[in-house]
JSON list of C-alpha atoms in Angstrom, two decimals:
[
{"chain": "L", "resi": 179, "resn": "UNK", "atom": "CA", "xyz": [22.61, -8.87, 0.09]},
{"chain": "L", "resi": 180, "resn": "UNK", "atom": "CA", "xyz": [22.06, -8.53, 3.63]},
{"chain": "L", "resi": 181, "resn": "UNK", "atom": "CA", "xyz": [18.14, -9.42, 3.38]},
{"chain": "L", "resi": 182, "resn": "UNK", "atom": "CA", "xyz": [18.36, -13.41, 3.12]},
{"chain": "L", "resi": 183, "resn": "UNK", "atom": "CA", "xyz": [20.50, -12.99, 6.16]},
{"chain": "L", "resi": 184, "resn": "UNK", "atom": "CA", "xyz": [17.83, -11.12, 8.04]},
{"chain": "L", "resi": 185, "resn": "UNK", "atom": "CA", "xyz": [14.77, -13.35, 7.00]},
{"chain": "L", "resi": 186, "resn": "UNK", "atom": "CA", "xyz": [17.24, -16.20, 8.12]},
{"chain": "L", "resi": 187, "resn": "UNK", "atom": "CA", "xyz": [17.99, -14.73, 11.85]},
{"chain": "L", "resi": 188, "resn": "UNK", "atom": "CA", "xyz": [14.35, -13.92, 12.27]},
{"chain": "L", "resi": 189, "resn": "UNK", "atom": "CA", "xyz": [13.13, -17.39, 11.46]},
{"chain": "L", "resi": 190, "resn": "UNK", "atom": "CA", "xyz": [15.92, -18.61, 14.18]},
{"chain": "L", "resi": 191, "resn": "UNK", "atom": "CA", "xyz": [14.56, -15.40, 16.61]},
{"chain": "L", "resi": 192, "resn": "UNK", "atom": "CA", "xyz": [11.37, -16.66, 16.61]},
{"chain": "L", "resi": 193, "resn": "UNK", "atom": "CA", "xyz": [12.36, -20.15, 16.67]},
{"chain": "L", "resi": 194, "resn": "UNK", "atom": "CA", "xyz": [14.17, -20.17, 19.59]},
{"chain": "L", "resi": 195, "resn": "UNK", "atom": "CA", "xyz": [11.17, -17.90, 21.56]},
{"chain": "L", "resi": 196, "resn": "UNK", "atom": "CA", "xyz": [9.39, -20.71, 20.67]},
{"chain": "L", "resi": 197, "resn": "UNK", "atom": "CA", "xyz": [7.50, -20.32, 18.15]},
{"chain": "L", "resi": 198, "resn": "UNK", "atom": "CA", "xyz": [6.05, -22.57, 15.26]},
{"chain": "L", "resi": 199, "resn": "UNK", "atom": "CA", "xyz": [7.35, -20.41, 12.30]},
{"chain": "L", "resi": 200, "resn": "UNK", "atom": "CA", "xyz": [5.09, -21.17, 8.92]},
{"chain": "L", "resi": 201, "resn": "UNK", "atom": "CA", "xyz": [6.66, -18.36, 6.81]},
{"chain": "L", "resi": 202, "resn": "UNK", "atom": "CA", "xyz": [9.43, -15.57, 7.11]},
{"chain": "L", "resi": 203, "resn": "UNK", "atom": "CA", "xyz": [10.29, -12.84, 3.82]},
{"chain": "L", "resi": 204, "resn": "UNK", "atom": "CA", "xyz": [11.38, -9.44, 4.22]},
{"chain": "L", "resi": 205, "resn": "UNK", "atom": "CA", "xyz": [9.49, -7.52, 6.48]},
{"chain": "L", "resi": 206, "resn": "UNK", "atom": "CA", "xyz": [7.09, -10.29, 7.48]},
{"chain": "L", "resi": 207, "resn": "UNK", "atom": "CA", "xyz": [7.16, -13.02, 9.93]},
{"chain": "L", "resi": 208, "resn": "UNK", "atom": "CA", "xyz": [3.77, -15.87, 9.98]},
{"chain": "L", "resi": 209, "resn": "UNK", "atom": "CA", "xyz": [3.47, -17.53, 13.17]},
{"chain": "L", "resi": 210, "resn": "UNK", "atom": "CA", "xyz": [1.07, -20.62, 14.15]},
{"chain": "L", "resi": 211, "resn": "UNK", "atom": "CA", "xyz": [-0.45, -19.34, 17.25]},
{"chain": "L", "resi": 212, "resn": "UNK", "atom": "CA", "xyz": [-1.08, -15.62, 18.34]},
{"chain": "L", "resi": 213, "resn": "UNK", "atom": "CA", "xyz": [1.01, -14.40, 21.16]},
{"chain": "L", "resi": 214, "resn": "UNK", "atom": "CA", "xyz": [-1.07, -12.70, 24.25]},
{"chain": "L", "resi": 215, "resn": "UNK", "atom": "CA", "xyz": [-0.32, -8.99, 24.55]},
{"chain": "L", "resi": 216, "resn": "UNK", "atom": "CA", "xyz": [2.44, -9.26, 27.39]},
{"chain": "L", "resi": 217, "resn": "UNK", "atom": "CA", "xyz": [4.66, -12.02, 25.20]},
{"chain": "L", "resi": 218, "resn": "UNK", "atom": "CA", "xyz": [4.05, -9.58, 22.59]},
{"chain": "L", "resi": 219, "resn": "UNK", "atom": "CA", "xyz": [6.32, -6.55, 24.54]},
{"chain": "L", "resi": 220, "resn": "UNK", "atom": "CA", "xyz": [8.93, -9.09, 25.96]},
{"chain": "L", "resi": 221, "resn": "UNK", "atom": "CA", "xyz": [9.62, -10.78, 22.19]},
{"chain": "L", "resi": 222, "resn": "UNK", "atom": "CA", "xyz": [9.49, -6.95, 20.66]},
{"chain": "L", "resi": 223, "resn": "UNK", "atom": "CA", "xyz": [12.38, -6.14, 23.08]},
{"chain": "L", "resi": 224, "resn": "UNK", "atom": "CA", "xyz": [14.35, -9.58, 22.39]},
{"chain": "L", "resi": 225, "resn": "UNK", "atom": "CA", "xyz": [13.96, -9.09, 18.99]},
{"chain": "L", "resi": 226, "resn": "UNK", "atom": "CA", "xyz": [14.81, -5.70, 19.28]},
{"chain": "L", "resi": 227, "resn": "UNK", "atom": "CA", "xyz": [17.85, -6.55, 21.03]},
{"chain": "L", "resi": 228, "resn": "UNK", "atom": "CA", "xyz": [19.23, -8.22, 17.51]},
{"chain": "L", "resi": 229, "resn": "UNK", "atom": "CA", "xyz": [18.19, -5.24, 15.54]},
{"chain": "L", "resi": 230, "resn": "UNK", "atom": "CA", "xyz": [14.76, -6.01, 14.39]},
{"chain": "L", "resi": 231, "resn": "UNK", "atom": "CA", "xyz": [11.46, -4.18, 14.77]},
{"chain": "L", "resi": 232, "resn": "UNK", "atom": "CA", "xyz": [7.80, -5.71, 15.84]},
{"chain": "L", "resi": 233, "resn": "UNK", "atom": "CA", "xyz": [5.42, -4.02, 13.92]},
{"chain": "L", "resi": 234, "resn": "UNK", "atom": "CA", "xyz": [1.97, -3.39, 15.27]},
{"chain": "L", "resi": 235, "resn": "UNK", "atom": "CA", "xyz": [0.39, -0.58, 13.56]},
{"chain": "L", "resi": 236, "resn": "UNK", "atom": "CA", "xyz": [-1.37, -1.20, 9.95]},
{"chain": "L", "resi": 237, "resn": "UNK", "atom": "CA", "xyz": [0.29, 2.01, 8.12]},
{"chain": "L", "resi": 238, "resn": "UNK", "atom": "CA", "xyz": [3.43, 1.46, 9.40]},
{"chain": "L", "resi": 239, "resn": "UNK", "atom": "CA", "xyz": [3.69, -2.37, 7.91]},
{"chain": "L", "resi": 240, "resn": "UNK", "atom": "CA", "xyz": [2.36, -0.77, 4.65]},
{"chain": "L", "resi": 241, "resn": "UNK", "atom": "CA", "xyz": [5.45, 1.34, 4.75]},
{"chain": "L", "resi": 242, "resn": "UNK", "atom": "CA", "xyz": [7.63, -1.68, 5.63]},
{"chain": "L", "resi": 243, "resn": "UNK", "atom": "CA", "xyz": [6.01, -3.68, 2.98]},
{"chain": "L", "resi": 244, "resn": "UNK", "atom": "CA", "xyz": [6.98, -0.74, 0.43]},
{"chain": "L", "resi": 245, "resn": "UNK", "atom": "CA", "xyz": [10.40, -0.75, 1.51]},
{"chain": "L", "resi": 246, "resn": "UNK", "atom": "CA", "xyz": [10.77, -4.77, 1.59]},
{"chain": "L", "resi": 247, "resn": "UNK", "atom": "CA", "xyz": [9.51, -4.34, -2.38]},
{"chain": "L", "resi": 248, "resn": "UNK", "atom": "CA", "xyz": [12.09, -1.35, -3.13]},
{"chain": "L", "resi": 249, "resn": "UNK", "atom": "CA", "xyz": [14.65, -4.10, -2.01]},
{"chain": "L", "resi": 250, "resn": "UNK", "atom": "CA", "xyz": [13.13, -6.50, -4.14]},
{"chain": "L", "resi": 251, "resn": "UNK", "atom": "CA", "xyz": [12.71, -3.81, -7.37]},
{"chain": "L", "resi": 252, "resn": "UNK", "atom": "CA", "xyz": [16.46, -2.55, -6.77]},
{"chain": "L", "resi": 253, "resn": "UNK", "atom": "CA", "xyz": [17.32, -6.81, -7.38]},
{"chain": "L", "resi": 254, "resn": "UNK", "atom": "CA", "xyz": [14.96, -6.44, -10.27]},
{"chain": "L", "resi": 255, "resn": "UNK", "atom": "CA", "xyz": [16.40, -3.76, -11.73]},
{"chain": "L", "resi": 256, "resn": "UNK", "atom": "CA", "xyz": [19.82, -5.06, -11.66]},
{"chain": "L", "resi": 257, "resn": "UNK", "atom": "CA", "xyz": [18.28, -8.15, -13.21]},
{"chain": "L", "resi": 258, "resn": "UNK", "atom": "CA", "xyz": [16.41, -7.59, -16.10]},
{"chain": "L", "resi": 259, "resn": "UNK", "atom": "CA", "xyz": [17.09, -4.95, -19.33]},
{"chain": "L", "resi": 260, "resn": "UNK", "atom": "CA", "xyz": [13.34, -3.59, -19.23]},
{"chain": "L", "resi": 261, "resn": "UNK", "atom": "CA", "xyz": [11.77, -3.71, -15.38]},
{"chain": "L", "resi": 262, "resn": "UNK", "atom": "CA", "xyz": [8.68, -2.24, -14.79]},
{"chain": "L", "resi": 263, "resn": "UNK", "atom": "CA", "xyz": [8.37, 1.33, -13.71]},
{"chain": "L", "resi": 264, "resn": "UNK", "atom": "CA", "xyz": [8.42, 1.77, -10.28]},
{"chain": "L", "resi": 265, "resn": "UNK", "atom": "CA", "xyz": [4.81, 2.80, -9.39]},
{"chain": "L", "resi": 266, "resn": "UNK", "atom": "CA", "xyz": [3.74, -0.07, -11.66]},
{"chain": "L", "resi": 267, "resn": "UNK", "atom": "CA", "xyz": [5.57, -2.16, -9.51]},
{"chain": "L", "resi": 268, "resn": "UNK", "atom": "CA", "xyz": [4.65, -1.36, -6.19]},
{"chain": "L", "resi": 269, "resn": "UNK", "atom": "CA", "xyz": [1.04, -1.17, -7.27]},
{"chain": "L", "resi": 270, "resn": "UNK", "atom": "CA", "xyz": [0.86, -4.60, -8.46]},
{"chain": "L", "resi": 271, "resn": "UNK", "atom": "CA", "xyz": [2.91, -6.10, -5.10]},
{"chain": "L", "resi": 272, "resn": "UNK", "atom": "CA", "xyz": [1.02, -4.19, -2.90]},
{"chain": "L", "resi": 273, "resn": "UNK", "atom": "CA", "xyz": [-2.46, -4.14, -4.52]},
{"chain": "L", "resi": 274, "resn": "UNK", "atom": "CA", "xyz": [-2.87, -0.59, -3.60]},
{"chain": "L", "resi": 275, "resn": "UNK", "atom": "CA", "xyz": [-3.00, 2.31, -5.66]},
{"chain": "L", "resi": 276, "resn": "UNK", "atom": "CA", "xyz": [0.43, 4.34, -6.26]},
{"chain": "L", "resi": 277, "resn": "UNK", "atom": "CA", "xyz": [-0.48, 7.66, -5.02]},
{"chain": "L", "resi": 278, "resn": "UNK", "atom": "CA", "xyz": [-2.36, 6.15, -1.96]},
{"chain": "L", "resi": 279, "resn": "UNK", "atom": "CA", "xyz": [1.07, 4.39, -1.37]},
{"chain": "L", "resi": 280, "resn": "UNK", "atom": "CA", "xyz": [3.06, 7.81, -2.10]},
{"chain": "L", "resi": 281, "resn": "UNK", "atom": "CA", "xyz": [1.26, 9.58, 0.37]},
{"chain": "L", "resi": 282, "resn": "UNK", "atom": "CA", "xyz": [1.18, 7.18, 3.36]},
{"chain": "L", "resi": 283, "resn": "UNK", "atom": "CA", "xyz": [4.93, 6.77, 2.87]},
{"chain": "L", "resi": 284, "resn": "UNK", "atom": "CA", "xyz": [6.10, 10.32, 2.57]},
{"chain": "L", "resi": 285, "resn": "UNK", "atom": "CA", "xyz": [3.90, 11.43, 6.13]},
{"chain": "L", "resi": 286, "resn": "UNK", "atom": "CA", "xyz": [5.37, 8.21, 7.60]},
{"chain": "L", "resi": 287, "resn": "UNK", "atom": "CA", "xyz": [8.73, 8.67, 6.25]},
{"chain": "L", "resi": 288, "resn": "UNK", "atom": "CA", "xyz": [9.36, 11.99, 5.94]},
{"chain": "L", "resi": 289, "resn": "UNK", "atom": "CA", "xyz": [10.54, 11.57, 2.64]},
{"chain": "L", "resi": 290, "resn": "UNK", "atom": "CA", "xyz": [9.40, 10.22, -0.42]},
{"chain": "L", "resi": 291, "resn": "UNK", "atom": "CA", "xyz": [9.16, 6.78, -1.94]},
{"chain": "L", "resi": 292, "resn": "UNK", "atom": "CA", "xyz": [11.26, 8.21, -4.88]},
{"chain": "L", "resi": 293, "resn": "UNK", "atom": "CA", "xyz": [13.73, 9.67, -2.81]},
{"chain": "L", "resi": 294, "resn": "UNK", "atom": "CA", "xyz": [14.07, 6.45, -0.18]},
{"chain": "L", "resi": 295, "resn": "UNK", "atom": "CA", "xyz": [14.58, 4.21, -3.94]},
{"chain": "L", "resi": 296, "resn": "UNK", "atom": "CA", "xyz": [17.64, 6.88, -4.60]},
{"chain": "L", "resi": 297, "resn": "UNK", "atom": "CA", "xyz": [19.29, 6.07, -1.42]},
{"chain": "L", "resi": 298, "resn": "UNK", "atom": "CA", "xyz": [18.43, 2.48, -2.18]},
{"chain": "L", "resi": 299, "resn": "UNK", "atom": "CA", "xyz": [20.43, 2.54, -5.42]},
{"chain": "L", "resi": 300, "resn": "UNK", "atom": "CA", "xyz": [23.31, 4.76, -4.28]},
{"chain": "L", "resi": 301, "resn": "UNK", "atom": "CA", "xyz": [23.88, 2.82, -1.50]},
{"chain": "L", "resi": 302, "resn": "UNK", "atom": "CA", "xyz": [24.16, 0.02, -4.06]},
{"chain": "L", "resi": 303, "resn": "UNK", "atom": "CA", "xyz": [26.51, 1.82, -6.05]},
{"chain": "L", "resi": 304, "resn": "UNK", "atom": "CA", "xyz": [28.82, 2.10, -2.90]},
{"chain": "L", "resi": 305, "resn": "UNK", "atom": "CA", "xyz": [28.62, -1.77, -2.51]},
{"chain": "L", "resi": 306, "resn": "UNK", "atom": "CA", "xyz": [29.52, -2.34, -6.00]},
{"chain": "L", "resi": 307, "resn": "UNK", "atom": "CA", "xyz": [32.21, 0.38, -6.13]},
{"chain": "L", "resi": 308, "resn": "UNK", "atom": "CA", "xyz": [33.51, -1.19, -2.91]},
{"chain": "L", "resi": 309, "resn": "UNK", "atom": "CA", "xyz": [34.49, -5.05, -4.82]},
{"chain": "L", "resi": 310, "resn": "UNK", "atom": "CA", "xyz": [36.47, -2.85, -7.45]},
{"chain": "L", "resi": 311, "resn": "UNK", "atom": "CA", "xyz": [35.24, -5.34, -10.05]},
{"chain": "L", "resi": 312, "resn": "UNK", "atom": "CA", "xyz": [32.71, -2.81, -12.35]},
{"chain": "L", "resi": 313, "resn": "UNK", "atom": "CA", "xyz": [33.59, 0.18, -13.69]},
{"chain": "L", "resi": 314, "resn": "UNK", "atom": "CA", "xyz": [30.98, 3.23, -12.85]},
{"chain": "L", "resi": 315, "resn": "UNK", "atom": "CA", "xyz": [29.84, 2.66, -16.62]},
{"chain": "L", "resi": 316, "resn": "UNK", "atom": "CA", "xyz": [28.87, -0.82, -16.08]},
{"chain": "L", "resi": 317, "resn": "UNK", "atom": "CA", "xyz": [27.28, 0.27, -12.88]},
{"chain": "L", "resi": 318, "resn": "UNK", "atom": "CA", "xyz": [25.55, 3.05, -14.55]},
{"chain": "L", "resi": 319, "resn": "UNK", "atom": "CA", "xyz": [23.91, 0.32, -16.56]},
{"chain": "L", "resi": 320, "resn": "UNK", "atom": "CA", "xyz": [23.42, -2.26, -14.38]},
{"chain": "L", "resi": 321, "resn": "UNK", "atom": "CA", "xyz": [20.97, -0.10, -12.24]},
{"chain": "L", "resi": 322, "resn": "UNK", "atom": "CA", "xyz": [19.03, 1.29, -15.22]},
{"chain": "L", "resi": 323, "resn": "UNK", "atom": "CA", "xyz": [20.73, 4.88, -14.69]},
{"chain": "L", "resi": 324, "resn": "UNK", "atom": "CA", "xyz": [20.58, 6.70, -18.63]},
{"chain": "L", "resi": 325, "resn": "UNK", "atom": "CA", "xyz": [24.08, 8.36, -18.37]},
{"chain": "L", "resi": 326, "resn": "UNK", "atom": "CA", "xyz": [27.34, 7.82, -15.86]},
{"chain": "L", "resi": 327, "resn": "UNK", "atom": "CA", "xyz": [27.16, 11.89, -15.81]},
{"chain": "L", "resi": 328, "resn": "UNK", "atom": "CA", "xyz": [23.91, 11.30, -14.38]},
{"chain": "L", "resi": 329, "resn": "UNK", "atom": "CA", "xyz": [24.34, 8.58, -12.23]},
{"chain": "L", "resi": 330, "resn": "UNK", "atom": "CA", "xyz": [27.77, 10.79, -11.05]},
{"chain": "L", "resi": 331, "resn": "UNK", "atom": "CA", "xyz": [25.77, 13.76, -10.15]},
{"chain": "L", "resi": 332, "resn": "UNK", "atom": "CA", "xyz": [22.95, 11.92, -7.84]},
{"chain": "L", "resi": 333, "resn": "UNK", "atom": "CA", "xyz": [25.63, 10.21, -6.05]},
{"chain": "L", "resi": 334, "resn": "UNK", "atom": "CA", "xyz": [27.28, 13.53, -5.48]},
{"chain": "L", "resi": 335, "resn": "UNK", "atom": "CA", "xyz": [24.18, 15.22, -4.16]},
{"chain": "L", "resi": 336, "resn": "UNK", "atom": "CA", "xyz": [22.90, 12.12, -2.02]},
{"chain": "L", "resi": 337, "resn": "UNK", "atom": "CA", "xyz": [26.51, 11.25, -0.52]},
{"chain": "L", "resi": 338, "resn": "UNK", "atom": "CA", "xyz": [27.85, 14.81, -0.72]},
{"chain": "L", "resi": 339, "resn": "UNK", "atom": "CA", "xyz": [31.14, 13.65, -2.58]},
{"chain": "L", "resi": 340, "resn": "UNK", "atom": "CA", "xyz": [32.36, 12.73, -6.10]},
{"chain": "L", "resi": 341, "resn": "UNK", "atom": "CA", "xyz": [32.58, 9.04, -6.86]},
{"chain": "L", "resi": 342, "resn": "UNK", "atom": "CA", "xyz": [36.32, 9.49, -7.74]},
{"chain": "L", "resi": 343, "resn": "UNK", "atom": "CA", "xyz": [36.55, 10.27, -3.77]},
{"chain": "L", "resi": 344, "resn": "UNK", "atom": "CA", "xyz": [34.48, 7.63, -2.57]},
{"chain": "L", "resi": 345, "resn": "UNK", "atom": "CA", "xyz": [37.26, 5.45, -4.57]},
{"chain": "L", "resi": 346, "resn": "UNK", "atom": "CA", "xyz": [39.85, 6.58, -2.71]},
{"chain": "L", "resi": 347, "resn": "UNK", "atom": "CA", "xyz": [38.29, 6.91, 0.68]},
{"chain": "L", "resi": 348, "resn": "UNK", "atom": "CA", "xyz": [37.50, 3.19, 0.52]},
{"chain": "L", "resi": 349, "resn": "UNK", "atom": "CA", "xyz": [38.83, 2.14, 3.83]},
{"chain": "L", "resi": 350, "resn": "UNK", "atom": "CA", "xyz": [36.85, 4.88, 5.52]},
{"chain": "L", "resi": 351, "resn": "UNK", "atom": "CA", "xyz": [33.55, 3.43, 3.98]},
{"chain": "L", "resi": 352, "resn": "UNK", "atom": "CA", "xyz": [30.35, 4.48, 5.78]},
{"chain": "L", "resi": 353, "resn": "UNK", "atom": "CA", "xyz": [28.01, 2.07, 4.12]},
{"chain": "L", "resi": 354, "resn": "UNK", "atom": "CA", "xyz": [24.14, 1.11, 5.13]},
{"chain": "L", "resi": 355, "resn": "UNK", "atom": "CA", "xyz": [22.86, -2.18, 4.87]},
{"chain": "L", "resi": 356, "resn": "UNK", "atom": "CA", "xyz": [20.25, -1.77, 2.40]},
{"chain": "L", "resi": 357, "resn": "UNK", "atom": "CA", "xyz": [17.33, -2.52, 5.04]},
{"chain": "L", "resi": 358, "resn": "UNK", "atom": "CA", "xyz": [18.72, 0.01, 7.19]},
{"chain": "L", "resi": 359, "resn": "UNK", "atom": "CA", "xyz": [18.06, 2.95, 5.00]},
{"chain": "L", "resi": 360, "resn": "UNK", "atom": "CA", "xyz": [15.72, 5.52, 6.95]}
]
């Protein structure tokens, strides 16, 4: 996945601007010394410049921090036979309540935290269809999805076209990085 990639580059980001980096994981960077205001703007645009986003505000690292812990559920998921459900999940990694966490992300996001996890996992399903080494069955499985038919149909609505055409449009893939989903 593209995430231990991202926490690596940001660690080097901040690094080379300087900084005395104590501890970098998805969606959060710990620094030794607080930067004044104006280094604040010119590292947000360097770090900008490689495709990565300075957080200020409180609600929208909340929403960051629930999309860093989708990632992390989505690895979970393909992991183990029973995971946790998902509000369970997010409740316990974010120590917050799931409906406070519902509703913060949906009039951030426009969308809801349900919805974002589906785009999550299909996206997933086009990486895995894309190394031709599962069948859909086995992918059905591996992301916890209780029927092919019904894995089928949510990638139909959320891409807009049957797996079977996905399959053979392979060399036109449009894929997302998972922690690029909007």
């Amino acid at each position: 996945m593209v995430c231990d990639r991202c926490i690596s580059t940001v660690r080097r980001l901040l690094n080379d601007l300087g900084y005395e980096v104590n501890s970098v994981r998805l969606g959060e960077a710990v620094i030794s010394e607080t930067p004044a205001e104006d280094e604040l703007h010119d590292n947000a645009d360097k770090l900008r410049q490689d495709g990565f986003e300075l957080i200020h505000k409180n609600q929208s690292a909340l929403t960051e921090d629930v999309k860093s812990n989708l990632i992390g559920y989505l690895k979970r998921i393909e992991n183990e036979v029973d995971p946790p459900k998902l509000s369970a999940f997010l409740s316990d990694k974010l120590h917050r309540n799931y409906s406070y966490l519902s509703n913060r992300f949906s009039k951030l996001e426009g969308t809801t935290i349900e919805q974002y996890m589906i785009r999550l996992k299909i996206e997933r399903v086009k990486e895995l269809l894309t190394y031709q080494e599962m069948t859909l069955s086995e992918i059905a499985w591996k992301l916890n999805y209780s029927s092919v038919q019904y894995l089928s149909n949510q990638f139909k609505k959320v891409t807009g076209q049957t797996v079977s055409d996905f399959r053979s449009e392979l060399d036109e893939l449009d894929r997302k990085s998972l922690d690029a989903i909007r």
